[in-house]
Amino acid sequence: MVIPLPANESINALPDEGRPLLVVIKWCVIGLWIFSFVLALFAPLSVLSSLGLAFFGTYLLAEDPQMSTCYQRIRETALGQCCGTGGLRMLMPFFLLGAINSFVDGLALIQMFSSYGWKTFNFIPVDVLLCIFLCEFTRSLASWRIIKMVLPVSQFENGYQELPGAPGLARPLGGPGPGGVSNPSVSVRAADFKPFQGTGHKLGG
């Protein structure tokens, strides 16, 4: 599976209707950092996924004036050196990880609520987890709308794309070429072939 990447990696290349969505994502990322550190006081191992999501979100917003300082601090660490320069190339991983996190955390909240009812929210860790879920779910919706802006679905409707440096090797299914059903040279050879040609031979004759 190949994850598609936007043509332009800068968040400044987004259209005007995408700027408010970036603001929503920014506040969700800030919330993820805060609530993850609070939840770490009660369940340290449970915050790894939300911290990873906040990490991706910070790299996505590397050019944002309010997030650039946090990005530079992470960039100076050994882990930050392995993640590139950020920007829109982090959009798809940010969306996928957030969608998985919101699904898992949502199921956990539903299970706790079905077992204990409204008393569930008397516990601080549950309240913090609810805040994390709201941040994850909200930024999932916002990032999905941005994905539809920078990665139009129409570019995938024409089948497989040609491999770079090798034109003609990749064709839509059913079209001409190695991947299709129509090939002139094969058709000519097939037309010249006739079964049961030549003189037959009998065994022992």
PDB file of C-alpha atoms in Angstrom:
ATOM      1  CA  MET A   1       0.000   0.000   0.000  1.00  0.00           C
ATOM      2  CA  VAL A   2       1.408   3.402  -0.976  1.00  0.00           C
ATOM      3  CA  ILE A   3       0.333   6.446   1.037  1.00  0.00           C
ATOM      4  CA  PRO A   4      -0.287   9.348  -1.369  1.00  0.00           C
ATOM      5  CA  LEU A   5       1.537  12.584  -0.620  1.00  0.00           C
ATOM      6  CA  PRO A   6       0.499  16.126  -1.538  1.00  0.00           C
ATOM      7  CA  ALA A   7       2.369  17.845  -4.345  1.00  0.00           C
ATOM      8  CA  ASN A   8       3.338  20.785  -2.116  1.00  0.00           C
ATOM      9  CA  GLU A   9       4.667  20.126   1.402  1.00  0.00           C
ATOM     10  CA  SER A  10       4.102  23.624   2.795  1.00  0.00           C
ATOM     11  CA  ILE A  11       0.964  24.356   4.814  1.00  0.00           C
ATOM     12  CA  ASN A  12       1.085  27.856   3.348  1.00  0.00           C
ATOM     13  CA  ALA A  13       0.070  26.333   0.000  1.00  0.00           C
ATOM     14  CA  LEU A  14      -3.374  25.397   1.318  1.00  0.00           C
ATOM     15  CA  PRO A  15      -6.341  27.287  -0.133  1.00  0.00           C
ATOM     16  CA  ASP A  16      -8.026  29.936   1.982  1.00  0.00           C
ATOM     17  CA  GLU A  17     -10.836  27.596   3.035  1.00  0.00           C
ATOM     18  CA  GLY A  18      -8.244  25.275   4.581  1.00  0.00           C
ATOM     19  CA  ARG A  19      -6.711  27.865   6.934  1.00  0.00           C
ATOM     20  CA  PRO A  20      -9.505  27.704   9.566  1.00  0.00           C
ATOM     21  CA  LEU A  21      -9.104  23.922   9.629  1.00  0.00           C
ATOM     22  CA  LEU A  22      -5.421  24.321  10.466  1.00  0.00           C
ATOM     23  CA  VAL A  23      -6.391  26.513  13.418  1.00  0.00           C
ATOM     24  CA  VAL A  24      -8.720  23.770  14.661  1.00  0.00           C
ATOM     25  CA  ILE A  25      -5.959  21.176  14.282  1.00  0.00           C
ATOM     26  CA  LYS A  26      -3.484  23.422  16.100  1.00  0.00           C
ATOM     27  CA  TRP A  27      -5.667  23.762  19.186  1.00  0.00           C
ATOM     28  CA  CYS A  28      -6.380  20.025  19.134  1.00  0.00           C
ATOM     29  CA  VAL A  29      -2.642  19.312  19.045  1.00  0.00           C
ATOM     30  CA  ILE A  30      -2.042  21.698  21.958  1.00  0.00           C
ATOM     31  CA  GLY A  31      -4.833  19.954  23.843  1.00  0.00           C
ATOM     32  CA  LEU A  32      -3.296  16.557  23.109  1.00  0.00           C
ATOM     33  CA  TRP A  33       0.040  17.647  24.570  1.00  0.00           C
ATOM     34  CA  ILE A  34      -1.582  19.014  27.748  1.00  0.00           C
ATOM     35  CA  PHE A  35      -4.068  16.210  28.389  1.00  0.00           C
ATOM     36  CA  SER A  36      -1.512  13.510  27.553  1.00  0.00           C
ATOM     37  CA  PHE A  37       0.889  14.784  30.202  1.00  0.00           C
ATOM     38  CA  VAL A  38      -1.959  14.956  32.714  1.00  0.00           C
ATOM     39  CA  LEU A  39      -3.053  11.394  31.921  1.00  0.00           C
ATOM     40  CA  ALA A  40       0.568  10.253  32.221  1.00  0.00           C
ATOM     41  CA  LEU A  41       0.348  11.013  35.951  1.00  0.00           C
ATOM     42  CA  PHE A  42      -2.275   8.248  36.298  1.00  0.00           C
ATOM     43  CA  ALA A  43      -1.501   5.815  33.448  1.00  0.00           C
ATOM     44  CA  PRO A  44       1.934   6.422  31.872  1.00  0.00           C
ATOM     45  CA  LEU A  45       1.707   3.627  29.303  1.00  0.00           C
ATOM     46  CA  SER A  46      -1.717   4.718  28.083  1.00  0.00           C
ATOM     47  CA  VAL A  47      -0.495   8.025  26.663  1.00  0.00           C
ATOM     48  CA  LEU A  48       2.023   6.726  24.125  1.00  0.00           C
ATOM     49  CA  SER A  49      -0.455   6.806  21.249  1.00  0.00           C
ATOM     50  CA  SER A  50      -1.791  10.278  22.063  1.00  0.00           C
ATOM     51  CA  LEU A  51       1.747  11.638  22.515  1.00  0.00           C
ATOM     52  CA  GLY A  52       2.680  10.152  19.138  1.00  0.00           C
ATOM     53  CA  LEU A  53      -0.317  11.887  17.594  1.00  0.00           C
ATOM     54  CA  ALA A  54       0.694  15.198  19.185  1.00  0.00           C
ATOM     55  CA  PHE A  55       4.195  14.610  17.829  1.00  0.00           C
ATOM     56  CA  PHE A  56       2.892  14.150  14.273  1.00  0.00           C
ATOM     57  CA  GLY A  57       0.629  17.163  14.634  1.00  0.00           C
ATOM     58  CA  THR A  58       3.541  19.336  15.729  1.00  0.00           C
ATOM     59  CA  TYR A  59       5.525  18.282  12.666  1.00  0.00           C
ATOM     60  CA  LEU A  60       2.517  18.942  10.460  1.00  0.00           C
ATOM     61  CA  LEU A  61       2.312  22.505  11.838  1.00  0.00           C
ATOM     62  CA  ALA A  62       6.069  23.115  11.738  1.00  0.00           C
ATOM     63  CA  GLU A  63       5.562  26.412   9.883  1.00  0.00           C
ATOM     64  CA  ASP A  64       2.921  27.716  12.269  1.00  0.00           C
ATOM     65  CA  PRO A  65       4.306  30.635  14.342  1.00  0.00           C
ATOM     66  CA  GLN A  66       2.915  29.266  17.612  1.00  0.00           C
ATOM     67  CA  MET A  67       4.029  25.671  16.996  1.00  0.00           C
ATOM     68  CA  SER A  68       7.444  26.353  15.437  1.00  0.00           C
ATOM     69  CA  THR A  69       9.188  26.671  18.826  1.00  0.00           C
ATOM     70  CA  CYS A  70       7.907  23.283  19.968  1.00  0.00           C
ATOM     71  CA  TYR A  71       8.847  21.825  16.587  1.00  0.00           C
ATOM     72  CA  GLN A  72      12.410  23.142  16.839  1.00  0.00           C
ATOM     73  CA  ARG A  73      12.826  21.661  20.313  1.00  0.00           C
ATOM     74  CA  ILE A  74      11.677  18.244  19.096  1.00  0.00           C
ATOM     75  CA  ARG A  75      13.764  18.591  15.953  1.00  0.00           C
ATOM     76  CA  GLU A  76      16.929  18.899  18.027  1.00  0.00           C
ATOM     77  CA  THR A  77      16.380  15.515  19.671  1.00  0.00           C
ATOM     78  CA  ALA A  78      17.551  12.178  18.259  1.00  0.00           C
ATOM     79  CA  LEU A  79      13.958  11.125  17.564  1.00  0.00           C
ATOM     80  CA  GLY A  80      13.229  14.381  15.761  1.00  0.00           C
ATOM     81  CA  GLN A  81      16.125  13.851  13.375  1.00  0.00           C
ATOM     82  CA  CYS A  82      14.453  10.712  12.029  1.00  0.00           C
ATOM     83  CA  CYS A  83      11.180  12.359  10.992  1.00  0.00           C
ATOM     84  CA  GLY A  84      12.243  14.737   8.231  1.00  0.00           C
ATOM     85  CA  THR A  85      11.210  18.352   8.001  1.00  0.00           C
ATOM     86  CA  GLY A  86       7.476  18.029   8.611  1.00  0.00           C
ATOM     87  CA  GLY A  87       4.823  19.919   6.683  1.00  0.00           C
ATOM     88  CA  LEU A  88       1.992  18.375   4.693  1.00  0.00           C
ATOM     89  CA  ARG A  89       3.918  15.129   4.251  1.00  0.00           C
ATOM     90  CA  MET A  90       2.819  14.351   7.833  1.00  0.00           C
ATOM     91  CA  LEU A  91      -0.854  14.894   6.999  1.00  0.00           C
ATOM     92  CA  MET A  92      -1.724  11.307   6.073  1.00  0.00           C
ATOM     93  CA  PRO A  93       0.116   9.637   9.012  1.00  0.00           C
ATOM     94  CA  PHE A  94      -1.444  12.243  11.297  1.00  0.00           C
ATOM     95  CA  PHE A  95      -4.918  11.422   9.997  1.00  0.00           C
ATOM     96  CA  LEU A  96      -4.510   7.624  10.110  1.00  0.00           C
ATOM     97  CA  LEU A  97      -3.048   7.487  13.618  1.00  0.00           C
ATOM     98  CA  GLY A  98      -5.685   9.904  14.912  1.00  0.00           C
ATOM     99  CA  ALA A  99      -8.520   7.905  13.352  1.00  0.00           C
ATOM    100  CA  ILE A 100      -7.242   4.720  15.013  1.00  0.00           C
ATOM    101  CA  ASN A 101      -6.762   6.462  18.364  1.00  0.00           C
ATOM    102  CA  SER A 102     -10.219   8.032  18.359  1.00  0.00           C
ATOM    103  CA  PHE A 103     -11.794   4.668  17.502  1.00  0.00           C
ATOM    104  CA  VAL A 104      -9.970   2.810  20.294  1.00  0.00           C
ATOM    105  CA  ASP A 105     -10.494   5.535  22.903  1.00  0.00           C
ATOM    106  CA  GLY A 106     -14.150   5.866  21.918  1.00  0.00           C
ATOM    107  CA  LEU A 107     -14.697   2.139  22.451  1.00  0.00           C
ATOM    108  CA  ALA A 108     -12.978   2.337  25.841  1.00  0.00           C
ATOM    109  CA  LEU A 109     -15.215   5.207  26.924  1.00  0.00           C
ATOM    110  CA  ILE A 110     -18.356   3.423  25.735  1.00  0.00           C
ATOM    111  CA  GLN A 111     -17.362   0.270  27.620  1.00  0.00           C
ATOM    112  CA  MET A 112     -16.697   2.185  30.858  1.00  0.00           C
ATOM    113  CA  PHE A 113     -19.905   4.189  30.536  1.00  0.00           C
ATOM    114  CA  SER A 114     -22.000   1.072  29.878  1.00  0.00           C
ATOM    115  CA  SER A 115     -20.544  -0.569  32.995  1.00  0.00           C
ATOM    116  CA  TYR A 116     -20.632   2.292  35.495  1.00  0.00           C
ATOM    117  CA  GLY A 117     -22.970   4.879  33.967  1.00  0.00           C
ATOM    118  CA  TRP A 118     -22.524   8.558  34.785  1.00  0.00           C
ATOM    119  CA  LYS A 119     -20.394   7.658  37.798  1.00  0.00           C
ATOM    120  CA  THR A 120     -17.615   6.954  35.323  1.00  0.00           C
ATOM    121  CA  PHE A 121     -16.941  10.664  34.951  1.00  0.00           C
ATOM    122  CA  ASN A 122     -16.278  11.044  38.684  1.00  0.00           C
ATOM    123  CA  PHE A 123     -12.774   9.744  38.002  1.00  0.00           C
ATOM    124  CA  ILE A 124     -10.214  12.280  36.770  1.00  0.00           C
ATOM    125  CA  PRO A 125      -8.423   9.878  34.353  1.00  0.00           C
ATOM    126  CA  VAL A 126     -11.725   9.184  32.605  1.00  0.00           C
ATOM    127  CA  ASP A 127     -12.418  12.898  32.244  1.00  0.00           C
ATOM    128  CA  VAL A 128      -8.948  13.433  30.788  1.00  0.00           C
ATOM    129  CA  LEU A 129      -9.427  10.509  28.399  1.00  0.00           C
ATOM    130  CA  LEU A 130     -12.700  12.069  27.257  1.00  0.00           C
ATOM    131  CA  CYS A 131     -10.890  15.333  26.497  1.00  0.00           C
ATOM    132  CA  ILE A 132      -8.240  13.424  24.539  1.00  0.00           C
ATOM    133  CA  PHE A 133     -10.946  11.631  22.570  1.00  0.00           C
ATOM    134  CA  LEU A 134     -12.647  14.912  21.688  1.00  0.00           C
ATOM    135  CA  CYS A 135      -9.322  16.336  20.463  1.00  0.00           C
ATOM    136  CA  GLU A 136      -8.620  13.207  18.419  1.00  0.00           C
ATOM    137  CA  PHE A 137     -12.078  13.064  16.876  1.00  0.00           C
ATOM    138  CA  THR A 138     -12.204  16.775  16.047  1.00  0.00           C
ATOM    139  CA  ARG A 139      -8.779  16.823  14.416  1.00  0.00           C
ATOM    140  CA  SER A 140      -9.729  13.659  12.447  1.00  0.00           C
ATOM    141  CA  LEU A 141     -12.624  15.510  10.836  1.00  0.00           C
ATOM    142  CA  ALA A 142     -10.514  18.610  10.141  1.00  0.00           C
ATOM    143  CA  SER A 143      -7.556  16.684   8.706  1.00  0.00           C
ATOM    144  CA  TRP A 144      -9.857  14.611   6.485  1.00  0.00           C
ATOM    145  CA  ARG A 145     -11.292  17.777   4.959  1.00  0.00           C
ATOM    146  CA  ILE A 146      -7.766  19.048   4.288  1.00  0.00           C
ATOM    147  CA  ILE A 147      -6.834  15.724   2.690  1.00  0.00           C
ATOM    148  CA  LYS A 148      -9.719  16.109   0.242  1.00  0.00           C
ATOM    149  CA  MET A 149      -8.387  19.567  -0.639  1.00  0.00           C
ATOM    150  CA  VAL A 150      -4.763  18.593  -1.301  1.00  0.00           C
ATOM    151  CA  LEU A 151      -5.404  15.074  -2.665  1.00  0.00           C
ATOM    152  CA  PRO A 152      -8.367  15.214  -5.080  1.00  0.00           C
ATOM    153  CA  VAL A 153     -10.048  11.860  -5.559  1.00  0.00           C
ATOM    154  CA  SER A 154     -10.071  12.375  -9.332  1.00  0.00           C
ATOM    155  CA  GLN A 155      -6.365  11.637  -9.613  1.00  0.00           C
ATOM    156  CA  PHE A 156      -7.027   8.035  -8.580  1.00  0.00           C
ATOM    157  CA  GLU A 157      -9.992   7.392 -10.884  1.00  0.00           C
ATOM    158  CA  ASN A 158      -7.923   6.612 -13.992  1.00  0.00           C
ATOM    159  CA  GLY A 159      -6.457   3.385 -12.707  1.00  0.00           C
ATOM    160  CA  TYR A 160      -2.764   2.739 -12.175  1.00  0.00           C
ATOM    161  CA  GLN A 161      -0.319   5.496 -12.979  1.00  0.00           C
ATOM    162  CA  GLU A 162       2.779   4.966 -15.106  1.00  0.00           C
ATOM    163  CA  LEU A 163       6.041   4.194 -13.350  1.00  0.00           C
ATOM    164  CA  PRO A 164       8.547   7.060 -13.450  1.00  0.00           C
ATOM    165  CA  GLY A 165      11.240   6.523 -16.098  1.00  0.00           C
ATOM    166  CA  ALA A 166       9.375   3.637 -17.701  1.00  0.00           C
ATOM    167  CA  PRO A 167       6.438   4.930 -19.740  1.00  0.00           C
ATOM    168  CA  GLY A 168       3.956   2.396 -20.910  1.00  0.00           C
ATOM    169  CA  LEU A 169       4.770  -0.248 -18.282  1.00  0.00           C
ATOM    170  CA  ALA A 170       1.725   0.525 -16.153  1.00  0.00           C
ATOM    171  CA  ARG A 171      -1.675   0.686 -17.809  1.00  0.00           C
ATOM    172  CA  PRO A 172      -5.232   0.616 -16.533  1.00  0.00           C
ATOM    173  CA  LEU A 173      -6.697  -2.856 -16.317  1.00  0.00           C
ATOM    174  CA  GLY A 174      -8.133  -3.867 -19.667  1.00  0.00           C
ATOM    175  CA  GLY A 175      -6.117  -1.307 -21.666  1.00  0.00           C
ATOM    176  CA  PRO A 176      -3.253  -1.831 -24.107  1.00  0.00           C
ATOM    177  CA  GLY A 177       0.128  -2.892 -22.844  1.00  0.00           C
ATOM    178  CA  PRO A 178       1.417  -5.608 -20.507  1.00  0.00           C
ATOM    179  CA  GLY A 179      -1.300  -4.986 -17.940  1.00  0.00           C
ATOM    180  CA  GLY A 180      -4.212  -5.060 -20.396  1.00  0.00           C
ATOM    181  CA  VAL A 181      -5.771  -7.508 -22.785  1.00  0.00           C
ATOM    182  CA  SER A 182      -4.823  -5.802 -26.026  1.00  0.00           C
ATOM    183  CA  ASN A 183      -1.282  -6.242 -27.430  1.00  0.00           C
ATOM    184  CA  PRO A 184      -0.750  -5.950 -31.225  1.00  0.00           C
ATOM    185  CA  SER A 185       2.184  -8.383 -31.466  1.00  0.00           C
ATOM    186  CA  VAL A 186       0.410 -11.014 -29.413  1.00  0.00           C
ATOM    187  CA  SER A 187      -2.761 -10.580 -31.498  1.00  0.00           C
ATOM    188  CA  VAL A 188      -0.852 -11.135 -34.774  1.00  0.00           C
ATOM    189  CA  ARG A 189       0.837 -14.269 -33.483  1.00  0.00           C
ATOM    190  CA  ALA A 190      -2.472 -15.574 -32.197  1.00  0.00           C
ATOM    191  CA  ALA A 191      -4.139 -14.974 -35.584  1.00  0.00           C
ATOM    192  CA  ASP A 192      -1.394 -16.934 -37.461  1.00  0.00           C
ATOM    193  CA  PHE A 193      -1.640 -19.934 -35.171  1.00  0.00           C
ATOM    194  CA  LYS A 194      -3.823 -22.829 -36.342  1.00  0.00           C
ATOM    195  CA  PRO A 195      -4.146 -26.026 -34.353  1.00  0.00           C
ATOM    196  CA  PHE A 196      -3.568 -29.506 -35.877  1.00  0.00           C
ATOM    197  CA  GLN A 197      -1.224 -28.279 -38.638  1.00  0.00           C
ATOM    198  CA  GLY A 198       1.366 -30.502 -40.351  1.00  0.00           C
ATOM    199  CA  THR A 199       1.575 -34.181 -41.139  1.00  0.00           C
ATOM    200  CA  GLY A 200       0.546 -36.627 -38.467  1.00  0.00           C
ATOM    201  CA  HIS A 201       2.627 -39.622 -37.415  1.00  0.00           C
ATOM    202  CA  LYS A 202       1.388 -42.959 -36.220  1.00  0.00           C
ATOM    203  CA  LEU A 203       3.160 -44.930 -33.574  1.00  0.00           C
ATOM    204  CA  GLY A 204       4.744 -48.026 -35.018  1.00  0.00           C
ATOM    205  CA  GLY A 205       3.949 -46.939 -38.580  1.00  0.00           C
TER     206      GLY A 205
END
